Amino acid sequence: MSDLLGSMRSEWPTLACPSNDGIRFWAHEWEKHGTCAAAALGAEHGYFEAALRLRSRLPVLAALRDGGVSPDGGYYTLSQIKGAIQRGVGAEPFVECNRDESGNSQLYQLYFCVDAAGERFVDCPVSPGGRPCGNRIEFPAF
């Protein structure tokens, strides 16, 4: 895994507070998702290598901006967000929101599904759970 750590730190960082080195976060991702993909991708190295390869083909911010959705503190509809990503990535994600102190929906997390071989993005066949969004979603500035 040491050959992948630099790429993982830059392309799949943990933004948890307080900040840590990511090892605990990536271990969780392996236990929750990677073990199910072991037959197709091999052990941890194959899983994380595939994740980094897929990440390089996931221009989310560019797709959103091309679709008129920017991290500017503005409000967008769920269909605007999903549509922009669908056009830019080729698959529709599941969009998860959180609520700010005023109860407004905020864009929180995007889930992307991949085929069983770990090679291409597909529309998610079922909702992964999480907190659904209202139709008016804030995209906080960052």
Coordinates of C-alpha atoms in Angstrom, one line a residue:
M1 CA 0.0 0.0 0.0
S2 CA 2.9 2.4 0.5
D3 CA 3.1 3.1 -3.2
L4 CA -0.5 4.4 -3.2
L5 CA -0.3 6.5 0.0
G6 CA 0.7 9.8 -1.7
S7 CA -2.1 9.5 -4.3
M8 CA -4.6 8.5 -1.6
R9 CA -3.7 11.5 0.5
S10 CA -4.1 13.9 -2.4
E11 CA -7.1 12.3 -4.2
W12 CA -9.0 10.6 -1.3
P13 CA -8.3 12.6 1.8
T14 CA -10.2 12.5 5.0
L15 CA -11.6 15.8 6.0
A16 CA -12.4 14.7 9.5
C17 CA -11.7 17.0 12.4
P18 CA -9.3 16.7 14.0
S19 CA -7.3 15.9 11.0
N20 CA -5.5 12.6 10.9
D21 CA -3.4 10.7 8.4
G22 CA -6.4 8.9 6.7
I23 CA -5.4 5.3 7.7
R24 CA -8.4 4.8 10.0
F25 CA -10.7 6.3 7.3
W26 CA -9.3 4.1 4.5
A27 CA -9.5 1.0 6.8
H28 CA -13.1 1.7 7.3
E29 CA -13.7 2.1 3.5
W30 CA -12.0 -1.3 3.0
E31 CA -14.0 -3.0 5.7
K32 CA -17.3 -1.5 4.5
H33 CA -16.9 -1.6 0.7
G34 CA -13.6 -3.2 -0.3
T35 CA -14.1 -6.7 1.2
C36 CA -17.2 -7.1 -1.0
A37 CA -15.1 -6.3 -4.1
A38 CA -12.2 -8.5 -3.2
A39 CA -13.2 -11.3 -5.6
A40 CA -13.1 -8.8 -8.5
L41 CA -10.3 -6.5 -7.4
G42 CA -8.1 -8.6 -5.1
A43 CA -6.9 -7.5 -1.7
E44 CA -6.6 -4.0 -0.4
H45 CA -4.1 -2.8 -3.0
G46 CA -6.3 -3.7 -5.9
Y47 CA -9.3 -2.1 -4.3
F48 CA -7.6 1.2 -3.6
E49 CA -5.8 1.2 -7.0
A50 CA -9.2 0.8 -8.7
A51 CA -10.7 3.6 -6.5
L52 CA -7.9 6.0 -7.5
R53 CA -8.3 5.0 -11.1
L54 CA -12.1 5.7 -11.0
R55 CA -11.5 8.9 -9.1
S56 CA -9.4 10.2 -11.9
R57 CA -12.4 9.8 -14.2
L58 CA -14.8 11.6 -11.9
P59 CA -14.8 15.4 -12.8
V60 CA -17.6 16.2 -10.3
L61 CA -16.8 19.9 -9.8
A62 CA -16.3 20.5 -13.5
A63 CA -19.5 18.7 -14.3
L64 CA -21.4 20.7 -11.8
R65 CA -20.0 24.0 -13.0
D66 CA -20.7 23.1 -16.6
G67 CA -24.3 22.5 -15.5
G68 CA -24.5 25.9 -13.8
V69 CA -24.1 24.6 -10.3
S70 CA -21.3 26.2 -8.2
P71 CA -20.1 26.1 -4.6
D72 CA -21.2 29.6 -4.1
G73 CA -23.7 29.3 -1.3
G74 CA -26.5 29.4 -3.8
Y75 CA -29.5 27.1 -3.9
Y76 CA -30.1 24.5 -6.6
T77 CA -32.7 21.8 -7.3
L78 CA -32.0 18.1 -6.9
S79 CA -32.6 17.6 -10.6
Q80 CA -30.1 20.4 -11.5
I81 CA -27.4 18.7 -9.4
K82 CA -28.1 15.2 -10.6
G83 CA -28.5 16.3 -14.2
A84 CA -25.2 18.2 -14.3
I85 CA -23.4 15.2 -12.9
Q86 CA -25.2 12.7 -15.2
R87 CA -24.1 14.8 -18.2
G88 CA -20.5 15.2 -17.0
V89 CA -19.9 11.7 -15.6
G90 CA -22.3 9.5 -17.4
A91 CA -24.0 8.1 -14.4
E92 CA -26.4 9.5 -11.8
P93 CA -25.2 9.6 -8.2
F94 CA -27.2 9.4 -5.1
V95 CA -27.1 12.8 -3.4
E96 CA -27.1 13.1 0.3
C97 CA -27.8 16.3 2.2
N98 CA -27.4 17.6 5.8
R99 CA -29.3 20.4 7.5
D100 CA -27.9 23.7 8.6
E101 CA -28.9 25.3 11.8
S102 CA -31.8 27.0 10.0
G103 CA -33.1 23.6 8.6
N104 CA -32.0 24.2 5.0
S105 CA -30.8 21.3 2.9
Q106 CA -27.1 21.4 2.1
L107 CA -25.2 19.3 -0.4
Y108 CA -23.2 16.9 1.8
Q109 CA -22.1 13.8 -0.1
L110 CA -22.4 12.1 -3.4
Y111 CA -22.4 8.4 -3.8
F112 CA -21.3 6.9 -7.1
C113 CA -21.8 3.2 -8.0
V114 CA -19.6 1.1 -10.1
D115 CA -20.1 -2.1 -12.0
A116 CA -19.1 -5.4 -10.4
A117 CA -15.7 -5.4 -12.1
G118 CA -14.9 -2.0 -10.7
E119 CA -14.3 -0.5 -14.1
R120 CA -17.1 2.0 -14.9
F121 CA -19.7 4.1 -13.2
V122 CA -23.3 3.0 -13.3
D123 CA -26.6 4.5 -12.1
C124 CA -27.0 3.3 -8.5
P125 CA -29.5 0.5 -8.5
V126 CA -30.7 1.2 -4.9
S127 CA -30.4 4.0 -2.5
P128 CA -27.4 3.6 -0.2
G129 CA -29.4 5.2 2.6
G130 CA -28.2 8.4 4.1
R131 CA -30.1 11.6 4.5
P132 CA -32.2 12.6 1.5
C133 CA -32.4 16.1 0.2
G134 CA -35.3 18.5 -0.2
N135 CA -35.8 20.1 -3.6
R136 CA -34.0 23.3 -2.6
I137 CA -30.4 22.5 -1.9
E138 CA -27.6 24.9 -0.8
F139 CA -24.2 24.3 -2.3
P140 CA -22.0 25.9 0.4
A141 CA -19.0 27.9 -0.6
F142 CA -15.6 26.4 0.0

